[in-house]
CSV table of N, CA and C in Angstrom, one decimal:
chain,number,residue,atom,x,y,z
A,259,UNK,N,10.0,16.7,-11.9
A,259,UNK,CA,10.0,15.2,-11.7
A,259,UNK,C,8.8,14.8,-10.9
A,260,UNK,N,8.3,15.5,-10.1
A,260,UNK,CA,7.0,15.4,-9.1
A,260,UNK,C,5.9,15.1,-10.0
A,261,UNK,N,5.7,16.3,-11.0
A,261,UNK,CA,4.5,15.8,-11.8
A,261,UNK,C,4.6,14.9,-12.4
A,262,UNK,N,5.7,14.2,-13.1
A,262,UNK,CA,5.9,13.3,-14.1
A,262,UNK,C,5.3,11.5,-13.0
A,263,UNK,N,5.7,11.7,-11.8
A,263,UNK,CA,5.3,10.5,-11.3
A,263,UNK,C,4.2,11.0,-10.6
A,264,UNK,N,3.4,11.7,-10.1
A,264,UNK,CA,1.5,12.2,-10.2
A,264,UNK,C,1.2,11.8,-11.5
A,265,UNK,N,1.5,11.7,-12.1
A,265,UNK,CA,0.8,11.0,-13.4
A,265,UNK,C,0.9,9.9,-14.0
A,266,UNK,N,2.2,9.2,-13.7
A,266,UNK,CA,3.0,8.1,-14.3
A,266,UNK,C,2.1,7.1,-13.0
A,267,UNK,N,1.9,7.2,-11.7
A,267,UNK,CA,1.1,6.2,-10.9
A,267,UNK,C,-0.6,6.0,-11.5
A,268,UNK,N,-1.0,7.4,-11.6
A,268,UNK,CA,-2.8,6.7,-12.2
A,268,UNK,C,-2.5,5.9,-13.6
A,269,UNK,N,-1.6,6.6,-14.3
A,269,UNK,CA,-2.2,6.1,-15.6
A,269,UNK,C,-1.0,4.4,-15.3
A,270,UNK,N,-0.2,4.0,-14.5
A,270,UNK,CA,-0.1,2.7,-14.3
A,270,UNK,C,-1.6,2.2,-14.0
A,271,UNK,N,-2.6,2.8,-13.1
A,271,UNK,CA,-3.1,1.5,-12.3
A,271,UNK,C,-4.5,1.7,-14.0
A,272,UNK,N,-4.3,2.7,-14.5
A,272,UNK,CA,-5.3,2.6,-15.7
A,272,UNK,C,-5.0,1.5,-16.8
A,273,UNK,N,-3.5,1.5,-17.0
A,273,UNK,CA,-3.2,0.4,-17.9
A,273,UNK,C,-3.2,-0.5,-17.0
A,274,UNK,N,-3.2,-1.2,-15.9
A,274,UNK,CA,-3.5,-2.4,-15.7
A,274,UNK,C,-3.7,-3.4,-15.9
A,275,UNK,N,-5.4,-3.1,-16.2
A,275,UNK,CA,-6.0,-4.0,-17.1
A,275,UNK,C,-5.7,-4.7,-18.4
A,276,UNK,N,-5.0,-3.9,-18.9
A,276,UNK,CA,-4.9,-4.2,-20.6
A,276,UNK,C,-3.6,-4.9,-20.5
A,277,UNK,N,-2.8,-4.7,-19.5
A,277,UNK,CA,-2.0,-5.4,-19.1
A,277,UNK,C,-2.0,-6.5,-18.4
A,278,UNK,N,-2.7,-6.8,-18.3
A,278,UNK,CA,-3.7,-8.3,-17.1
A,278,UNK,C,-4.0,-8.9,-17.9
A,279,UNK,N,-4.5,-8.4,-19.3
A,279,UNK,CA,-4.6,-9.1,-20.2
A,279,UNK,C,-3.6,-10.2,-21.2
A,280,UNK,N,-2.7,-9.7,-21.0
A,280,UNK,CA,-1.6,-10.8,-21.5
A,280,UNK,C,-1.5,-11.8,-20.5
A,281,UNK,N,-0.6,-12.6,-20.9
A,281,UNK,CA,-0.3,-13.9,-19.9
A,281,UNK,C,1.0,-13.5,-19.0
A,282,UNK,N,0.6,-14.5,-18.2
A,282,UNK,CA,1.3,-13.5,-16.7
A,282,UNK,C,0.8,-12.8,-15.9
A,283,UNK,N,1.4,-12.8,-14.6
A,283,UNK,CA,0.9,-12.0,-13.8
A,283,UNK,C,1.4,-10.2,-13.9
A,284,UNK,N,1.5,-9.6,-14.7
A,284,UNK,CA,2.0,-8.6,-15.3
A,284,UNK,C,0.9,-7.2,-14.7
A,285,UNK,N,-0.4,-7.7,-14.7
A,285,UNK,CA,-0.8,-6.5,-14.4
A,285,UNK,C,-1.1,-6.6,-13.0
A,286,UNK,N,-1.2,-7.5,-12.3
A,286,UNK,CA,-0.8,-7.8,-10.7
A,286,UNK,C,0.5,-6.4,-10.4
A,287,UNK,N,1.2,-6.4,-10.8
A,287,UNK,CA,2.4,-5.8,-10.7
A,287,UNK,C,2.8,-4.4,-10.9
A,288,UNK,N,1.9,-4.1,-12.5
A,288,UNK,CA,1.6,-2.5,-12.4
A,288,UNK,C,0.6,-2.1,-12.1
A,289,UNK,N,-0.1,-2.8,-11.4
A,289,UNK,CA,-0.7,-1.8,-10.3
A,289,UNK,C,-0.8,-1.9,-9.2
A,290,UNK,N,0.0,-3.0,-8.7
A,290,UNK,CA,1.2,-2.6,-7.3
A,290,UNK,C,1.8,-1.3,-7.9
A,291,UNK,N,2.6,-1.3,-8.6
A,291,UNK,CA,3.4,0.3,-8.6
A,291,UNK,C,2.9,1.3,-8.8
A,292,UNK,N,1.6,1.4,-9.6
A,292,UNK,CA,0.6,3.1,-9.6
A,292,UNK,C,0.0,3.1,-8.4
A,293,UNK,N,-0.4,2.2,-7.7
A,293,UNK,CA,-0.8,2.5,-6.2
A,293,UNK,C,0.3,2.6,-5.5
A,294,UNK,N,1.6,2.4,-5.3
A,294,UNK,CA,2.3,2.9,-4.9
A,294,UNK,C,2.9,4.2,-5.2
A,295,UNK,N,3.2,4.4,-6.4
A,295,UNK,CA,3.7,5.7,-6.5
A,295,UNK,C,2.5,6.8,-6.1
A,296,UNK,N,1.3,6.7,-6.3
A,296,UNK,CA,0.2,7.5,-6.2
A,296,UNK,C,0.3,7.6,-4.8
A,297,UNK,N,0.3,6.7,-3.9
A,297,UNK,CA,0.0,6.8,-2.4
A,297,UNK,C,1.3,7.3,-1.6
A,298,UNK,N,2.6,7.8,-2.5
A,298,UNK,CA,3.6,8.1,-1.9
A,298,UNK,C,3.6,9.6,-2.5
A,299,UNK,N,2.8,10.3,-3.7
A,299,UNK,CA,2.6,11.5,-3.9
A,299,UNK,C,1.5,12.6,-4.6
A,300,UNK,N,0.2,11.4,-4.0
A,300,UNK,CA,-0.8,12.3,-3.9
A,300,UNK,C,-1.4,12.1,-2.8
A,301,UNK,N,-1.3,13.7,-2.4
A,301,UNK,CA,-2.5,13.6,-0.7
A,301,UNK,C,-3.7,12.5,-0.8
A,302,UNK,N,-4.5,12.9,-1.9
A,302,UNK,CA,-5.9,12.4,-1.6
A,302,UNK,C,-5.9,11.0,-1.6
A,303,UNK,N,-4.9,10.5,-2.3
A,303,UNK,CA,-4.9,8.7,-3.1
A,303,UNK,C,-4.7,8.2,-1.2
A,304,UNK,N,-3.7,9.0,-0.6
A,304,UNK,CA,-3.4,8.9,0.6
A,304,UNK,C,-4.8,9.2,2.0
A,305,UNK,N,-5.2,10.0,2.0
A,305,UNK,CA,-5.9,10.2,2.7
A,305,UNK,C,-7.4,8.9,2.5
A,306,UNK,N,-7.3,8.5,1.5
A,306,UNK,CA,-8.2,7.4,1.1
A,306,UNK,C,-7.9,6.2,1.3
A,307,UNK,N,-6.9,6.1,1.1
A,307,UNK,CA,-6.1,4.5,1.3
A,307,UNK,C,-6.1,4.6,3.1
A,308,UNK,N,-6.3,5.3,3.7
A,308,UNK,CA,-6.2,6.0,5.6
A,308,UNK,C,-7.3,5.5,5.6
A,309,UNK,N,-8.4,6.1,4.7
A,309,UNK,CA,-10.3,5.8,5.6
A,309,UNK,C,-10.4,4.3,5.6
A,310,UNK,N,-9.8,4.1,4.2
A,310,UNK,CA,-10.1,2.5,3.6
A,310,UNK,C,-9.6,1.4,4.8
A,311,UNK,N,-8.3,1.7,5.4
A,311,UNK,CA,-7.5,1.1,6.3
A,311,UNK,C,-8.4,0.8,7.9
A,312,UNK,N,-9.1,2.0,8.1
A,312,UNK,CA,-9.6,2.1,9.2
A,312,UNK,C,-10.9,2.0,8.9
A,313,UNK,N,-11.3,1.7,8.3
A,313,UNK,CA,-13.1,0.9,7.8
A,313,UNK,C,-12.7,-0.1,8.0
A,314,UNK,N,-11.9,-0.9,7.2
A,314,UNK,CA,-11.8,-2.2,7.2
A,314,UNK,C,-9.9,-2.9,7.2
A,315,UNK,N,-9.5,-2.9,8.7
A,315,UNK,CA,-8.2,-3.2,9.1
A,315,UNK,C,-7.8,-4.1,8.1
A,316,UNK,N,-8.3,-5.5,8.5
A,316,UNK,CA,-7.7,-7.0,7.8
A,316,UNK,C,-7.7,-6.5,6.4
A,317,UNK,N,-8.3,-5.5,5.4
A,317,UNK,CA,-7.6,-5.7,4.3
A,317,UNK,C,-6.4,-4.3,4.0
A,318,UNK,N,-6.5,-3.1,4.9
A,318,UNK,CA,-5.7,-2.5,5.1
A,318,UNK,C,-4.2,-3.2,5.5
A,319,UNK,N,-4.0,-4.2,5.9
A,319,UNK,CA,-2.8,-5.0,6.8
A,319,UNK,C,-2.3,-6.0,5.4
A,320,UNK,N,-3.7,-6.4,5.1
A,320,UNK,CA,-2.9,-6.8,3.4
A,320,UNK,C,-2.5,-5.9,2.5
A,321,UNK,N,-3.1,-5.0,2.6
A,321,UNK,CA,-2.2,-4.2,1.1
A,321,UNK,C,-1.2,-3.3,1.5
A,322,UNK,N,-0.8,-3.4,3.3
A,322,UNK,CA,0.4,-2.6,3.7
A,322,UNK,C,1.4,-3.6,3.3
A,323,UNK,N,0.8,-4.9,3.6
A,323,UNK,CA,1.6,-6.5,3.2
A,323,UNK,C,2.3,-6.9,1.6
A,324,UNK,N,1.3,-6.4,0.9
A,324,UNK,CA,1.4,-6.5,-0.6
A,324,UNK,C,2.3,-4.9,-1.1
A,325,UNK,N,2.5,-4.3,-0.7
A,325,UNK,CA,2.9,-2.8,-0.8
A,325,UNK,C,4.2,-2.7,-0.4
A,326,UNK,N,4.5,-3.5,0.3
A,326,UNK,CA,5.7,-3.5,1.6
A,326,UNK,C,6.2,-2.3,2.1
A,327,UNK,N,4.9,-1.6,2.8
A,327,UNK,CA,4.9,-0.3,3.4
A,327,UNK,C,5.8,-0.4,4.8
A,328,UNK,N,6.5,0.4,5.0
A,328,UNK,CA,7.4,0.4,6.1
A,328,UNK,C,6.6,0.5,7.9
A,329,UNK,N,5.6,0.7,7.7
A,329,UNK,CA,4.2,1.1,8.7
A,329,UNK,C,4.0,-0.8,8.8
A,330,UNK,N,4.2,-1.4,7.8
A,330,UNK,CA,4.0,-2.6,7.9
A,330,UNK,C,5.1,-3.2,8.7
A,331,UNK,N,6.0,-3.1,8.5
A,331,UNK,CA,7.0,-3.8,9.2
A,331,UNK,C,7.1,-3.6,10.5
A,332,UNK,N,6.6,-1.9,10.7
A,332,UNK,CA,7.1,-2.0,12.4
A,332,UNK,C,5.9,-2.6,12.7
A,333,UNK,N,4.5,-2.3,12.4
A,333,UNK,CA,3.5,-2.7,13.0
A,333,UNK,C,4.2,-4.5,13.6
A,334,UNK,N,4.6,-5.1,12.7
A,334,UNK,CA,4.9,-6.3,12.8
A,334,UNK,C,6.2,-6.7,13.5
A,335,UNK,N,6.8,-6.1,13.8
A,335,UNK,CA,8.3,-6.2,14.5
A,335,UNK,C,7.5,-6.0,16.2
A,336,UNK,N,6.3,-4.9,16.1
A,336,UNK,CA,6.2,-4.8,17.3
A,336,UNK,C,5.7,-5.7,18.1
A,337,UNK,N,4.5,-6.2,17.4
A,337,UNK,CA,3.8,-7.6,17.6
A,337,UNK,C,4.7,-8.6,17.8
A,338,UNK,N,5.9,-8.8,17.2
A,338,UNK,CA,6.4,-10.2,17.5
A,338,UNK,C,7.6,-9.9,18.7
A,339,UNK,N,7.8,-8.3,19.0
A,339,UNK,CA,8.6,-8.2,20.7
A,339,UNK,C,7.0,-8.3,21.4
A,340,UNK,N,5.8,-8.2,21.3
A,340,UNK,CA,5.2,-8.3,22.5
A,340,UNK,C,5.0,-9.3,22.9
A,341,UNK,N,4.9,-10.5,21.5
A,341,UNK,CA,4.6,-11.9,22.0
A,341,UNK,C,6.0,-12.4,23.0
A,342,UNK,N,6.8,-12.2,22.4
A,342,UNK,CA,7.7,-12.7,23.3
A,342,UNK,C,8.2,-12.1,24.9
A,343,UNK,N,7.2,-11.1,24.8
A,343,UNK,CA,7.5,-10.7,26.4
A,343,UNK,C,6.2,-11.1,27.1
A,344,UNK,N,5.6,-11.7,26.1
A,344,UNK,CA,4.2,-12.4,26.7
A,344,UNK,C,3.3,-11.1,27.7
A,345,UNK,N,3.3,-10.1,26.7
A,345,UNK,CA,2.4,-8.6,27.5
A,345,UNK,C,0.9,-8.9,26.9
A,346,UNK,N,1.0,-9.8,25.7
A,346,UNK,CA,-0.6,-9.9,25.1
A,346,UNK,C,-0.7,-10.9,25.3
């Protein structure tokens, strides 16, 4: 089952395009899901989406945003107990 989705995530974000190509936001979508499934079970797609994050936060924080990565949420749960204890 492992290999079948290592391959089922690239070849989503490969069709993409051809899917972007119809009307609708359709390929918005499948490739939300090949980046996700790829970054949930390939090391490297992972280890890259890591450098990418930490080069450049603000769009790292969007695509944890657009992903709805669970790293996202606490990040943001924590931020909004610190405002309210007024520590930042």
């Amino acid at each position: 089952m492992r290999l079948h989705l290592v391959v089922l995530g690239p070849a989503l974000i490969v069709v993409s395009p051809i899917v972007g190509l119809l009307p609708g936001p359709g390929g918005v979508f499948v490739l939300a899901a090949g980046v996700g499934l790829s970054l949930r079970h390939i090391k490297v797609a992972k280890r890259t989406y890591v450098r990418i994050k930490r080069r450049w936060p603000r769009i790292g924080e969007l695509s944890d945003m657009g992903l709805r990565r669970p790293s996202h949420f606490r990040r943001k749960r924590k931020r909004r107990l610190l405002d309210q204890d007024g520590s930042l």
